[in-house]
Structure formats: C-alpha cells, structure tokens
mmCIF file of C-alpha atoms and ligand atoms in Angstrom:
data_model
loop_
_atom_site.group_PDB
_atom_site.id
_atom_site.type_symbol
_atom_site.label_atom_id
_atom_site.label_comp_id
_atom_site.label_asym_id
_atom_site.label_seq_id
_atom_site.Cartn_x
_atom_site.Cartn_y
_atom_site.Cartn_z
ATOM 1 C CA UNK A 220 3.497 -26.869 -21.647
ATOM 2 C CA UNK A 221 4.656 -27.122 -18.018
ATOM 3 C CA UNK A 222 6.231 -29.399 -15.418
ATOM 4 C CA UNK A 223 5.728 -30.601 -11.852
ATOM 5 C CA UNK A 224 8.475 -31.285 -9.316
ATOM 6 C CA UNK A 225 7.945 -33.072 -5.996
ATOM 7 C CA UNK A 226 10.714 -32.942 -3.414
ATOM 8 C CA UNK A 227 10.766 -35.991 -1.126
ATOM 9 C CA UNK A 228 12.958 -34.811 1.754
ATOM 10 C CA UNK A 229 13.998 -38.130 3.318
ATOM 11 C CA UNK A 230 17.254 -40.073 3.149
ATOM 12 C CA UNK A 231 18.387 -43.210 4.956
ATOM 13 C CA UNK A 232 21.508 -41.336 6.070
ATOM 14 C CA UNK A 233 23.345 -38.223 4.952
ATOM 15 C CA UNK A 234 26.053 -38.703 2.301
ATOM 16 C CA UNK A 235 29.255 -36.832 3.143
ATOM 17 C CA UNK A 236 29.197 -34.540 0.103
ATOM 18 C CA UNK A 237 25.472 -33.810 0.005
ATOM 19 C CA UNK A 238 24.234 -30.280 -0.631
ATOM 20 C CA UNK A 239 20.554 -31.123 -1.121
ATOM 21 C CA UNK A 240 17.887 -30.555 1.465
ATOM 22 C CA UNK A 241 16.954 -33.821 3.172
ATOM 23 C CA UNK A 242 16.684 -35.299 6.655
ATOM 24 C CA UNK A 243 18.039 -38.721 7.703
ATOM 25 C CA UNK A 244 14.830 -39.773 9.412
ATOM 26 C CA UNK A 245 11.372 -40.866 8.252
ATOM 27 C CA UNK A 246 9.717 -39.847 11.539
ATOM 28 C CA UNK A 247 7.601 -37.121 9.983
ATOM 29 C CA UNK A 248 6.669 -38.982 6.809
ATOM 30 C CA UNK A 249 2.947 -39.142 7.616
ATOM 31 C CA UNK A 250 2.701 -35.407 8.345
ATOM 32 C CA UNK A 251 4.762 -34.615 5.249
ATOM 33 C CA UNK A 252 2.459 -36.650 2.987
ATOM 34 C CA UNK A 253 -0.544 -34.930 4.517
ATOM 35 C CA UNK A 254 0.793 -31.394 4.004
ATOM 36 C CA UNK A 255 2.099 -32.269 0.531
ATOM 37 C CA UNK A 256 -1.399 -33.398 -0.430
ATOM 38 C CA UNK A 257 -2.766 -30.089 0.737
ATOM 39 C CA UNK A 258 -0.055 -28.066 -0.979
ATOM 40 C CA UNK A 259 -0.866 -29.739 -4.312
ATOM 41 C CA UNK A 260 -4.559 -28.919 -3.928
ATOM 42 C CA UNK A 261 -3.964 -25.336 -2.774
ATOM 43 C CA UNK A 262 -1.669 -24.557 -5.716
ATOM 44 C CA UNK A 263 -3.702 -26.258 -8.450
ATOM 45 C CA UNK A 264 -4.123 -22.923 -10.307
ATOM 46 C CA UNK A 265 -0.384 -22.108 -10.301
ATOM 47 C CA UNK A 266 0.164 -23.318 -13.870
ATOM 48 C CA UNK A 267 -3.051 -21.666 -15.111
ATOM 49 C CA UNK A 268 -4.325 -24.772 -16.845
ATOM 50 C CA UNK A 269 -1.143 -25.364 -18.880
ATOM 51 C CA UNK A 270 -0.754 -28.986 -19.909
ATOM 52 C CA UNK A 271 1.836 -30.843 -17.815
ATOM 53 C CA UNK A 272 4.374 -32.742 -19.892
ATOM 54 C CA UNK A 273 6.835 -33.789 -17.198
ATOM 55 C CA UNK A 274 6.602 -34.907 -13.580
ATOM 56 C CA UNK A 275 9.759 -35.352 -11.525
ATOM 57 C CA UNK A 276 10.081 -36.997 -8.096
ATOM 58 C CA UNK A 277 13.398 -35.739 -6.703
ATOM 59 C CA UNK A 278 14.982 -35.461 -3.317
ATOM 60 C CA UNK A 279 16.233 -36.646 -0.943
ATOM 61 C CA UNK A 280 15.425 -40.224 -1.799
ATOM 62 C CA UNK A 281 11.961 -40.613 -3.347
ATOM 63 C CA UNK A 282 12.466 -44.395 -3.473
ATOM 64 C CA UNK A 283 12.223 -44.462 0.322
ATOM 65 C CA UNK A 284 8.474 -43.984 -0.103
ATOM 66 C CA UNK A 285 6.290 -47.034 -0.688
ATOM 67 C CA UNK A 286 4.897 -47.527 -4.185
ATOM 68 C CA UNK A 287 1.367 -46.906 -2.831
ATOM 69 C CA UNK A 288 2.473 -43.591 -1.295
ATOM 70 C CA UNK A 289 4.016 -42.428 -4.564
ATOM 71 C CA UNK A 290 0.931 -43.592 -6.434
ATOM 72 C CA UNK A 291 -1.300 -41.532 -4.127
ATOM 73 C CA UNK A 292 0.824 -38.421 -4.780
ATOM 74 C CA UNK A 293 0.680 -39.017 -8.535
ATOM 75 C CA UNK A 294 -3.089 -39.519 -8.416
ATOM 76 C CA UNK A 295 -3.446 -36.258 -6.502
ATOM 77 C CA UNK A 296 -1.409 -34.502 -9.180
ATOM 78 C CA UNK A 297 -3.599 -36.054 -11.902
ATOM 79 C CA UNK A 298 -6.711 -34.871 -10.054
ATOM 80 C CA UNK A 299 -5.560 -31.238 -9.962
ATOM 81 C CA UNK A 300 -3.396 -30.717 -13.042
ATOM 82 C CA UNK A 301 -3.894 -31.656 -16.666
ATOM 83 C CA UNK A 302 -1.145 -34.221 -17.154
ATOM 84 C CA UNK A 303 -0.457 -35.360 -20.712
ATOM 85 C CA UNK A 304 -0.972 -39.149 -21.082
ATOM 86 C CA UNK A 305 2.481 -39.229 -22.740
ATOM 87 C CA UNK A 306 4.134 -37.248 -19.914
ATOM 88 C CA UNK A 307 7.673 -38.130 -18.847
ATOM 89 C CA UNK A 308 7.444 -39.285 -15.230
ATOM 90 C CA UNK A 309 10.866 -39.561 -13.591
ATOM 91 C CA UNK A 310 11.760 -40.881 -10.171
ATOM 92 C CA UNK A 311 15.164 -40.584 -8.509
ATOM 93 C CA UNK A 312 16.186 -43.756 -6.699
ATOM 94 C CA UNK A 313 19.117 -44.930 -4.623
ATOM 95 C CA UNK A 314 20.366 -48.494 -5.154
ATOM 96 C CA UNK A 315 20.131 -49.421 -1.449
ATOM 97 C CA UNK A 316 16.351 -48.881 -1.555
ATOM 98 C CA UNK A 317 15.617 -50.913 -4.697
ATOM 99 C CA UNK A 318 14.388 -54.445 -5.319
ATOM 100 C CA UNK A 319 12.857 -56.082 -8.374
ATOM 101 C CA UNK A 320 9.373 -56.054 -6.805
ATOM 102 C CA UNK A 321 9.632 -52.378 -5.958
ATOM 103 C CA UNK A 322 10.731 -51.486 -9.489
ATOM 104 C CA UNK A 323 7.877 -53.523 -10.993
ATOM 105 C CA UNK A 324 5.524 -51.542 -8.746
ATOM 106 C CA UNK A 325 6.992 -48.196 -9.860
ATOM 107 C CA UNK A 326 6.691 -49.104 -13.516
ATOM 108 C CA UNK A 327 3.093 -50.190 -13.168
ATOM 109 C CA UNK A 328 2.055 -47.036 -11.260
ATOM 110 C CA UNK A 329 3.226 -44.944 -14.237
ATOM 111 C CA UNK A 330 6.881 -44.024 -13.619
ATOM 112 C CA UNK A 331 8.514 -44.274 -17.060
ATOM 113 C CA UNK A 332 11.990 -42.824 -16.425
ATOM 114 C CA UNK A 333 14.302 -43.947 -13.662
ATOM 115 C CA UNK A 334 17.300 -41.998 -12.370
ATOM 116 C CA UNK A 335 19.599 -44.170 -10.250
ATOM 117 C CA UNK A 336 22.189 -42.536 -7.972
ATOM 118 C CA UNK A 337 25.067 -44.938 -8.616
ATOM 119 C CA UNK A 338 27.883 -42.306 -8.348
ATOM 120 C CA UNK A 339 30.705 -44.817 -9.025
ATOM 121 C CA UNK A 340 31.284 -48.454 -9.963
ATOM 122 C CA UNK A 341 34.274 -48.582 -7.578
ATOM 123 C CA UNK A 342 33.792 -49.360 -3.920
ATOM 124 C CA UNK A 343 36.672 -47.164 -2.720
ATOM 125 C CA UNK A 344 34.905 -44.140 -4.264
ATOM 126 C CA UNK A 345 31.582 -45.179 -2.740
ATOM 127 C CA UNK A 346 33.162 -45.471 0.707
ATOM 128 C CA UNK A 347 34.738 -42.009 0.362
ATOM 129 C CA UNK A 348 31.332 -40.582 -0.585
ATOM 130 C CA UNK A 349 29.692 -42.567 2.284
ATOM 131 C CA UNK A 350 27.165 -44.118 -0.066
ATOM 132 C CA UNK A 351 25.127 -47.032 1.300
ATOM 133 C CA UNK A 352 25.453 -49.380 -1.674
ATOM 134 C CA UNK A 353 28.309 -51.208 -3.350
ATOM 135 C CA UNK A 354 29.063 -51.454 -7.017
ATOM 136 C CA UNK A 355 27.766 -55.025 -7.362
ATOM 137 C CA UNK A 356 24.348 -53.979 -6.077
ATOM 138 C CA UNK A 357 24.333 -50.908 -8.352
ATOM 139 C CA UNK A 358 24.711 -53.119 -11.438
ATOM 140 C CA UNK A 359 22.069 -55.493 -10.136
ATOM 141 C CA UNK A 360 19.615 -52.565 -9.833
ATOM 142 C CA UNK A 361 20.092 -51.643 -13.485
ATOM 143 C CA UNK A 362 19.337 -55.271 -14.427
ATOM 144 C CA UNK A 363 16.199 -55.278 -12.246
ATOM 145 C CA UNK A 364 15.067 -51.951 -13.718
ATOM 146 C CA UNK A 365 15.255 -53.444 -17.203
ATOM 147 C CA UNK A 366 13.452 -56.577 -16.057
ATOM 148 C CA UNK A 367 10.734 -54.372 -14.577
ATOM 149 C CA UNK A 368 10.197 -52.761 -17.985
ATOM 150 C CA UNK A 369 12.221 -49.535 -17.757
ATOM 151 C CA UNK A 370 14.071 -48.617 -20.934
ATOM 152 C CA UNK A 371 14.525 -44.923 -20.130
ATOM 153 C CA UNK A 372 17.150 -45.242 -17.395
ATOM 154 C CA UNK A 373 19.785 -42.729 -16.390
ATOM 155 C CA UNK A 374 22.488 -42.968 -13.755
ATOM 156 C CA UNK A 375 24.568 -40.363 -11.906
ATOM 157 C CA UNK A 376 28.349 -40.613 -11.638
ATOM 158 C CA UNK A 377 30.738 -38.304 -9.748
ATOM 159 C CA UNK A 378 34.229 -37.405 -10.975
ATOM 160 C CA UNK A 379 37.188 -35.515 -9.546
ATOM 161 C CA UNK A 380 37.371 -37.877 -6.550
ATOM 162 C CA UNK A 381 40.645 -38.141 -4.629
ATOM 163 C CA UNK A 382 40.077 -41.918 -4.420
ATOM 164 C CA UNK A 383 40.161 -42.192 -8.208
ATOM 165 C CA UNK A 384 42.642 -41.363 -10.952
ATOM 166 C CA UNK A 385 42.318 -40.856 -14.709
ATOM 167 C CA UNK A 386 42.436 -44.587 -15.361
ATOM 168 C CA UNK A 387 39.812 -45.456 -12.772
ATOM 169 C CA UNK A 388 37.505 -42.704 -14.006
ATOM 170 C CA UNK A 389 37.913 -43.986 -17.535
ATOM 171 C CA UNK A 390 37.051 -47.522 -16.366
ATOM 172 C CA UNK A 391 34.040 -46.109 -14.527
ATOM 173 C CA UNK A 392 32.775 -44.760 -17.848
ATOM 174 C CA UNK A 393 33.459 -48.135 -19.497
ATOM 175 C CA UNK A 394 31.220 -49.757 -16.853
ATOM 176 C CA UNK A 395 28.501 -47.296 -17.841
ATOM 177 C CA UNK A 396 28.913 -48.117 -21.555
ATOM 178 C CA UNK A 397 28.750 -51.861 -20.818
ATOM 179 C CA UNK A 398 25.283 -51.367 -19.346
ATOM 180 C CA UNK A 399 24.027 -49.874 -22.634
ATOM 181 C CA UNK A 400 22.034 -47.069 -20.972
ATOM 182 C CA UNK A 401 20.751 -44.085 -22.972
ATOM 183 C CA UNK A 402 21.608 -41.281 -20.526
ATOM 184 C CA UNK A 403 24.305 -40.236 -18.061
ATOM 185 C CA UNK A 404 24.539 -37.336 -15.613
ATOM 186 C CA UNK A 405 28.124 -36.802 -14.453
ATOM 187 C CA UNK A 406 28.973 -34.227 -11.792
ATOM 188 C CA UNK A 407 32.246 -32.892 -10.454
ATOM 189 C CA UNK A 408 32.600 -33.447 -6.729
ATOM 190 C CA UNK A 409 32.003 -30.059 -5.134
ATOM 191 C CA UNK A 410 32.584 -29.068 -1.560
ATOM 192 C CA UNK A 411 29.245 -27.774 -0.348
ATOM 193 C CA UNK A 412 29.358 -25.343 2.554
ATOM 194 C CA UNK A 413 28.595 -27.238 5.775
ATOM 195 C CA UNK A 414 28.667 -30.686 4.182
ATOM 196 C CA UNK A 415 30.182 -33.478 6.258
ATOM 197 C CA UNK A 416 32.928 -33.884 3.661
ATOM 198 C CA UNK A 417 33.899 -30.196 3.789
ATOM 199 C CA UNK A 418 34.181 -30.400 7.577
ATOM 200 C CA UNK A 419 36.203 -33.623 7.430
ATOM 201 C CA UNK A 420 38.614 -32.107 4.915
ATOM 202 C CA UNK A 421 38.943 -28.908 6.977
ATOM 203 C CA UNK A 422 39.856 -31.050 9.995
ATOM 204 C CA UNK A 423 42.374 -33.027 7.922
ATOM 205 C CA UNK A 424 40.419 -36.251 8.497
ATOM 206 C CA UNK A 425 40.011 -37.201 4.845
ATOM 207 C CA UNK A 426 41.667 -36.608 1.465
ATOM 208 C CA UNK A 427 41.164 -33.124 0.001
ATOM 209 C CA UNK A 428 39.613 -32.494 -3.396
ATOM 210 C CA UNK A 429 41.794 -31.243 -6.219
ATOM 211 C CA UNK A 430 40.127 -29.047 -8.838
ATOM 212 C CA UNK A 431 42.668 -30.099 -11.479
ATOM 213 C CA UNK A 432 41.486 -33.716 -11.152
ATOM 214 C CA UNK A 433 37.975 -32.581 -12.028
ATOM 215 C CA UNK A 434 39.205 -30.709 -15.114
ATOM 216 C CA UNK A 435 41.203 -33.778 -16.208
ATOM 217 C CA UNK A 436 38.245 -36.131 -15.670
ATOM 218 C CA UNK A 437 35.887 -33.776 -17.488
ATOM 219 C CA UNK A 438 38.128 -33.920 -20.550
ATOM 220 C CA UNK A 439 38.054 -37.739 -20.448
ATOM 221 C CA UNK A 440 34.288 -37.663 -19.987
ATOM 222 C CA UNK A 441 33.625 -35.375 -22.984
ATOM 223 C CA UNK A 442 35.928 -37.368 -25.223
ATOM 224 C CA UNK A 443 34.647 -40.831 -24.325
ATOM 225 C CA UNK A 444 30.985 -39.866 -24.460
ATOM 226 C CA UNK A 445 31.427 -38.358 -27.940
ATOM 227 C CA UNK A 446 33.249 -41.499 -29.119
ATOM 228 C CA UNK A 447 30.271 -43.578 -27.976
ATOM 229 C CA UNK A 448 27.770 -41.396 -29.858
ATOM 230 C CA UNK A 449 26.311 -39.497 -26.910
ATOM 231 C CA UNK A 450 25.124 -35.899 -27.293
ATOM 232 C CA UNK A 451 26.616 -33.523 -24.733
ATOM 233 C CA UNK A 452 23.421 -31.549 -24.269
ATOM 234 C CA UNK A 453 24.216 -29.840 -20.957
ATOM 235 C CA UNK A 454 27.380 -29.405 -18.879
ATOM 236 C CA UNK A 455 26.646 -32.514 -16.828
ATOM 237 C CA UNK A 456 24.268 -34.409 -19.092
ATOM 238 C CA UNK A 457 24.793 -36.771 -22.012
ATOM 239 C CA UNK A 458 22.237 -38.761 -23.971
ATOM 240 C CA UNK A 459 21.671 -40.909 -27.007
ATOM 241 C CA UNK A 460 19.744 -38.848 -29.587
ATOM 242 C CA UNK A 461 16.213 -38.087 -28.405
ATOM 243 C CA UNK A 462 16.787 -39.418 -24.873
ATOM 244 C CA UNK A 463 17.486 -36.148 -23.034
ATOM 245 C CA UNK A 464 15.657 -35.399 -19.800
ATOM 246 C CA UNK A 465 12.550 -33.538 -20.937
ATOM 247 C CA UNK A 466 11.987 -32.280 -17.395
ATOM 248 C CA UNK A 467 15.434 -30.737 -16.963
ATOM 249 C CA UNK A 468 15.370 -29.333 -20.497
ATOM 250 C CA UNK A 469 12.198 -27.477 -19.594
ATOM 251 C CA UNK A 470 14.161 -25.542 -16.900
ATOM 252 C CA UNK A 471 16.627 -24.421 -19.577
ATOM 253 C CA UNK A 472 13.814 -23.437 -21.938
ATOM 254 C CA UNK A 473 12.037 -21.300 -19.359
ATOM 255 C CA UNK A 474 8.961 -23.563 -19.210
ATOM 256 C CA UNK A 475 6.741 -22.884 -16.168
ATOM 257 C CA UNK A 476 6.832 -25.486 -13.418
ATOM 258 C CA UNK A 477 5.363 -25.952 -9.969
ATOM 259 C CA UNK A 478 7.474 -27.464 -7.199
ATOM 260 C CA UNK A 479 6.027 -29.067 -4.065
ATOM 261 C CA UNK A 480 7.650 -30.076 -0.773
ATOM 262 C CA UNK A 481 10.390 -28.468 1.328
ATOM 263 C CA UNK A 482 13.004 -26.525 -0.671
ATOM 264 C CA UNK A 483 11.132 -27.019 -3.979
ATOM 265 C CA UNK A 484 11.290 -24.145 -6.473
ATOM 266 C CA UNK A 485 8.547 -22.950 -8.823
ATOM 267 C CA UNK A 486 8.498 -20.654 -11.837
ATOM 268 C CA UNK A 487 5.458 -19.206 -13.589
ATOM 269 C CA UNK A 488 7.198 -17.302 -16.379
ATOM 270 C CA UNK A 489 7.347 -14.033 -14.424
ATOM 271 C CA UNK A 490 8.302 -14.937 -10.866
ATOM 272 C CA UNK A 491 10.217 -17.559 -8.978
ATOM 273 C CA UNK A 492 9.276 -18.923 -5.608
ATOM 274 C CA UNK A 493 10.900 -21.426 -3.340
ATOM 275 C CA UNK A 494 9.571 -23.327 -0.366
ATOM 276 C CA UNK A 495 11.383 -23.172 2.940
ATOM 277 C CA UNK A 496 14.221 -25.697 3.259
ATOM 278 C CA UNK A 497 12.925 -27.125 6.505
ATOM 279 C CA UNK A 498 10.687 -30.146 6.980
ATOM 280 C CA UNK A 499 9.898 -28.875 10.477
ATOM 281 C CA UNK A 500 8.536 -25.621 9.118
ATOM 282 C CA UNK A 501 6.862 -27.304 6.168
ATOM 283 C CA UNK A 502 4.812 -29.670 8.279
ATOM 284 C CA UNK A 503 4.743 -27.656 11.527
ATOM 285 C CA UNK A 504 1.060 -27.008 11.928
ATOM 286 C CA UNK A 505 0.818 -25.674 8.421
ATOM 287 C CA UNK A 506 -2.190 -23.456 8.070
ATOM 288 C CA UNK A 507 -3.697 -23.043 4.648
ATOM 289 C CA UNK A 508 -4.279 -19.729 2.972
ATOM 290 C CA UNK A 509 -4.984 -18.877 -0.658
ATOM 291 C CA UNK A 510 -1.318 -18.193 -1.354
ATOM 292 C CA UNK A 511 -0.037 -21.478 -0.041
ATOM 293 C CA UNK A 512 0.955 -22.490 3.447
ATOM 294 C CA UNK A 513 1.673 -20.352 6.462
ATOM 295 C CA UNK A 514 3.088 -21.457 9.738
ATOM 296 C CA UNK A 515 1.172 -20.968 12.970
ATOM 297 C CA UNK A 516 3.668 -22.084 15.543
ATOM 298 C CA UNK A 517 6.853 -20.214 14.889
ATOM 299 C CA UNK A 518 9.649 -21.286 12.640
ATOM 300 C CA UNK A 519 8.417 -18.708 10.166
ATOM 301 C CA UNK A 520 10.419 -17.422 7.285
ATOM 302 C CA UNK A 521 10.989 -13.674 7.210
ATOM 303 C CA UNK A 522 7.625 -12.894 5.655
ATOM 304 C CA UNK A 523 5.811 -15.443 7.801
ATOM 305 C CA UNK A 524 5.116 -17.760 4.874
ATOM 306 C CA UNK A 525 6.520 -21.117 3.991
ATOM 307 C CA UNK A 526 7.770 -19.842 0.684
ATOM 308 C CA UNK A 527 9.636 -16.822 -0.637
ATOM 309 C CA UNK A 528 8.782 -15.194 -3.933
ATOM 310 C CA UNK A 529 10.631 -12.913 -6.294
ATOM 311 C CA UNK A 530 9.145 -11.134 -9.312
ATOM 312 C CA UNK A 531 11.850 -11.175 -11.953
ATOM 313 C CA UNK A 532 12.827 -7.965 -13.742
ATOM 314 C CA UNK A 533 13.593 -8.118 -17.453
ATOM 315 C CA UNK A 534 17.294 -7.764 -16.597
ATOM 316 C CA UNK A 535 17.098 -10.744 -14.222
ATOM 317 C CA UNK A 536 15.280 -12.791 -16.859
ATOM 318 C CA UNK A 537 18.027 -11.931 -19.349
ATOM 319 C CA UNK A 538 20.747 -13.032 -16.887
ATOM 320 C CA UNK A 539 18.903 -16.281 -16.167
ATOM 321 C CA UNK A 540 18.427 -17.031 -19.852
ATOM 322 C CA UNK A 541 22.132 -16.430 -20.527
ATOM 323 C CA UNK A 542 23.241 -18.535 -17.574
ATOM 324 C CA UNK A 543 20.929 -21.472 -18.269
ATOM 325 C CA UNK A 544 21.254 -21.627 -22.041
ATOM 326 C CA UNK A 545 25.036 -21.274 -22.061
ATOM 327 C CA UNK A 546 25.169 -24.559 -20.150
ATOM 328 C CA UNK A 547 23.391 -26.350 -22.985
ATOM 329 C CA UNK A 548 24.003 -27.417 -26.568
ATOM 330 C CA UNK A 549 21.105 -25.149 -27.611
ATOM 331 C CA UNK A 550 23.138 -22.049 -26.706
ATOM 332 C CA UNK A 551 22.056 -18.393 -26.542
ATOM 333 C CA UNK A 552 19.769 -17.461 -29.414
ATOM 334 C CA UNK A 553 20.351 -13.783 -30.204
ATOM 335 C CA UNK A 554 17.200 -13.613 -32.352
ATOM 336 C CA UNK A 555 15.129 -14.907 -29.462
ATOM 337 C CA UNK A 556 16.720 -12.349 -27.131
ATOM 338 C CA UNK A 557 15.797 -9.564 -29.525
ATOM 339 C CA UNK A 558 12.200 -10.658 -30.021
ATOM 340 C CA UNK A 559 11.456 -11.709 -26.424
ATOM 341 C CA UNK A 560 13.397 -9.073 -24.469
ATOM 342 C CA UNK A 561 14.329 -6.311 -26.890
ATOM 343 C CA UNK A 562 17.233 -5.145 -29.015
ATOM 344 C CA UNK A 563 19.191 -3.657 -26.118
ATOM 345 C CA UNK A 564 19.593 -7.165 -24.666
ATOM 346 C CA UNK A 565 20.619 -8.897 -27.908
ATOM 347 C CA UNK A 566 23.065 -6.075 -28.674
ATOM 348 C CA UNK A 567 24.542 -6.151 -25.184
ATOM 349 C CA UNK A 568 25.000 -9.917 -25.385
ATOM 350 C CA UNK A 569 26.631 -9.804 -28.801
ATOM 351 C CA UNK A 570 28.943 -6.972 -27.742
ATOM 352 C CA UNK A 571 30.032 -8.736 -24.556
ATOM 353 C CA UNK A 572 30.572 -11.965 -26.504
ATOM 354 C CA UNK A 573 33.131 -10.521 -28.936
ATOM 355 C CA UNK A 574 36.241 -10.694 -26.689
ATOM 356 C CA UNK A 575 35.212 -14.195 -25.550
ATOM 357 C CA UNK A 576 34.912 -15.310 -29.168
ATOM 358 C CA UNK A 577 38.328 -13.782 -29.916
ATOM 359 C CA UNK A 578 39.803 -15.742 -26.964
ATOM 360 C CA UNK A 579 38.315 -18.970 -28.342
ATOM 361 C CA UNK A 580 36.109 -19.425 -25.246
ATOM 362 C CA UNK A 581 32.839 -18.944 -27.119
ATOM 363 C CA UNK A 582 31.635 -19.692 -30.675
ATOM 364 C CA UNK A 583 28.940 -18.048 -32.741
ATOM 365 C CA UNK A 584 27.055 -19.850 -35.526
ATOM 366 C CA UNK A 585 23.901 -18.629 -37.239
ATOM 367 C CA UNK A 586 23.037 -16.185 -34.481
ATOM 368 C CA UNK A 587 23.590 -18.709 -31.667
ATOM 369 C CA UNK A 588 26.339 -18.404 -29.045
ATOM 370 C CA UNK A 589 27.778 -21.718 -27.805
ATOM 371 C CA UNK A 590 30.472 -22.944 -25.515
ATOM 372 C CA UNK A 591 32.918 -25.434 -26.927
ATOM 373 C CA UNK A 592 32.883 -28.804 -25.147
ATOM 374 C CA UNK A 593 36.008 -28.214 -23.072
ATOM 375 C CA UNK A 594 34.796 -24.748 -21.998
ATOM 376 C CA UNK A 595 31.489 -26.042 -20.662
ATOM 377 C CA UNK A 596 32.971 -26.663 -17.233
ATOM 378 C CA UNK A 597 33.565 -22.907 -16.969
ATOM 379 C CA UNK A 598 30.093 -21.909 -18.160
ATOM 380 C CA UNK A 599 29.142 -20.000 -15.018
ATOM 381 C CA UNK A 600 32.210 -17.746 -15.130
ATOM 382 C CA UNK A 601 31.749 -17.072 -18.854
ATOM 383 C CA UNK A 602 28.037 -16.344 -18.365
ATOM 384 C CA UNK A 603 28.951 -13.665 -15.809
ATOM 385 C CA UNK A 604 30.832 -11.812 -18.516
ATOM 386 C CA UNK A 605 27.650 -11.692 -20.580
ATOM 387 C CA UNK A 606 25.346 -10.630 -17.736
ATOM 388 C CA UNK A 607 23.490 -7.350 -17.889
HETATM 389 S S1 SF4 B 129 21.061 -39.828 -1.111
HETATM 390 FE FE1 SF4 B 129 21.270 -37.926 -2.319
HETATM 391 S S2 SF4 B 129 19.995 -36.434 -1.236
HETATM 392 FE FE2 SF4 B 129 20.314 -38.164 0.172
HETATM 393 S S3 SF4 B 129 22.055 -37.571 1.426
HETATM 394 FE FE3 SF4 B 129 22.862 -38.775 -0.304
HETATM 395 S S4 SF4 B 129 23.357 -37.240 -1.897
HETATM 396 FE FE4 SF4 B 129 22.043 -36.235 -0.392
#
C-alpha cells in the first residue's frame, strides 16, 4: 500500500496568510509540466512496486491546470505506478477557478474526491484572508461539484480570525452543515514567518491574531461537529463515518509515498526526502540522473541536487510516530511500539505518559494513548514530552 502526491506550485495570487510553496504566475507552467513528467518517470521505482491506493493533487492551486493537463499527469502516473482501480484520487481546488464544465471534466478524468478551499462563508473573513472568491460563489461551487457527480467533497475553513467572533464562527459551521458534506478540515489561523499577513500585522496595518480566539473557536468546533455525528479523527479533520481522507491517514500510518514537484516530500519507510521549494531550481535546466534531478545552471541546493534526503534513525522514527499518531483518534499503540521498535521505546513512552495522564492531558485505554478532544489543539507540545 502506498500513495502519490503531486505539488502544483501555481496560484492566481498569494493569499495573505499562506505558508505553502507556490508562485503567483503561470509563466513557467510548460517547463514545470515537462520536468514533472520526467521526475515521475525517473522515480518510478521509488515505491518498489507497492500498490498505490491514493493519489493527491495539492498545491498551490491544482485547479489552475486544465483538465487535459491533469489528465496527462494522471496517465503518466498510471503508466509508471500500479494504481489500484479503486484508488482515492483527490484534487485541491479554489472556488475562483471552478465552473460546472471544469468539474464535469475532473470527474470524468478520474478525480473522485474534491477538496475546496472555501475558508469562510463570510465575506469580511475572506477579505481579511485576501481570498479571491466570495461566499456566494463558494456555495455555488459545492452545488456544481454535486451536479458534476462528486459525492466525496471536503472543504477547508479557518478559525481564530480577528474579523470573526464566536457567533460568526458558529454560523460558519452551520453553513457547512447546511451543505450536507461528509468531511471538514478546519485550521487555526497561524502567522507563518514571512507571510504577507505577518508583515502587515508587524507594521500595524491590519488586525492582529489572538490565540485565545483560536482556543475558543476550537472548543465550538469540537462540540458542534460531535453533535452533528462527525468523527474527530485528526486535530483539524472531521468526517462522517468511513469518509476520512485515505491519503492523509496514510501519512499518520507511516505508509510509503512518493511526492513530485517543488517542495513535495517523499517517504519510503526508512528515509524522508523533500524536493527544493523553488520552481526556478526545479525547472532550471534540470538534468536527469538515476537519483532524480540535478541542476546544471546554479541555484543548487547544498548537495547540488534538487532534493534533500535524510535516513531516519529508530529514535527519529519513534518521535515521528508519537507526533503523528497523537494528533489522531487512533492514538499511540504501545503494543505496536514494542513489536515494531522494541521494548525500550514502549517503556519510555508509557513512563513519560504517566504524569500527563495524572494531569488529565492524556488518556490510556487498552494499551492506546489518546488525547482528549479539547487537548488535541496542544498535541505538538504534549508529543514533545513523550519524545525520545
Ligand atoms: S490558494 Fe492556497 S496555496 Fe495559493 S496562496 Fe492561497 S493559501 Fe496559498
């Protein structure tokens, strides 16, 4: 079992809060598609013949590509990897790029899960975030997606916004429920280093972000989603039973995956590698070698390649397992730790967990360590206390 991720690094413009790698220009699209094609071919052995169960087009804004361009990428993936006929094929889309015709095209080329970046159903929030769509168009896109034949639809919302309050956030969630969708990803607004929003706040040009608002909104989120029968399966993700993102779940289960395109990460079970976060370097006269792509004309990463690689030690794999699984409803399985990594790791984890359990920050049931709903927002800090 394995997954494929394709990073499409283009956006129509840069949203103020964005921390993802993308460029606000399509100028190098042709070169990108050419190098991407080659990268897929050159790394066809990366997953060692493992069957692919999920394909994910992320970005950036994958829906800026034409249906035919996405179809060509998918065909190339089919030609070089063994993709299960029942594979989950997700595409991230922004409302300002969607039309009914486009969505019909996506559905017929094989995309079966759509992730729409709505972020809010209130226009004052959307203006603050410098999104390109309005709430009316966002709803229209969900209607078109259904008409085009998508039933596996998820949307993103952002909470903790200074333009919103508890009531507005609660109404935002009601708008989501009215649409009857099976999945929601909800993220706290974070100030990414060097984002436009961070700079604007530093200069006093826009409203600052208050962490307490995010904690308040998270409480509302957890409560309302549970009332509506959604499973809280990861800090930021909620689904109707059986409708979780199979692709994202595979990251939390340590499934191997290959990532293509600038800034894409890959994992083969023993090592991680990540492509350079630069379209310039990715396409810049890429020269092929058996290990991937190297750059001829400067712009090299430290080791002269277009990706960096790290072989993970057992201790690093333990830390990753703890960090990733603590964020999920599946929790840390002490029996798995013992069998896969050894007794010293399961014992260390259990020992470190005791004070956290006593403080009510962690629970243990049948050999599994979980975070309670309201503690999920603090998962990273709690995980650090369990690290090796
Ligand atoms: S659309 Fe997404 S990736 Fe593009 S700039 Fe906005 S937040 Fe970033």
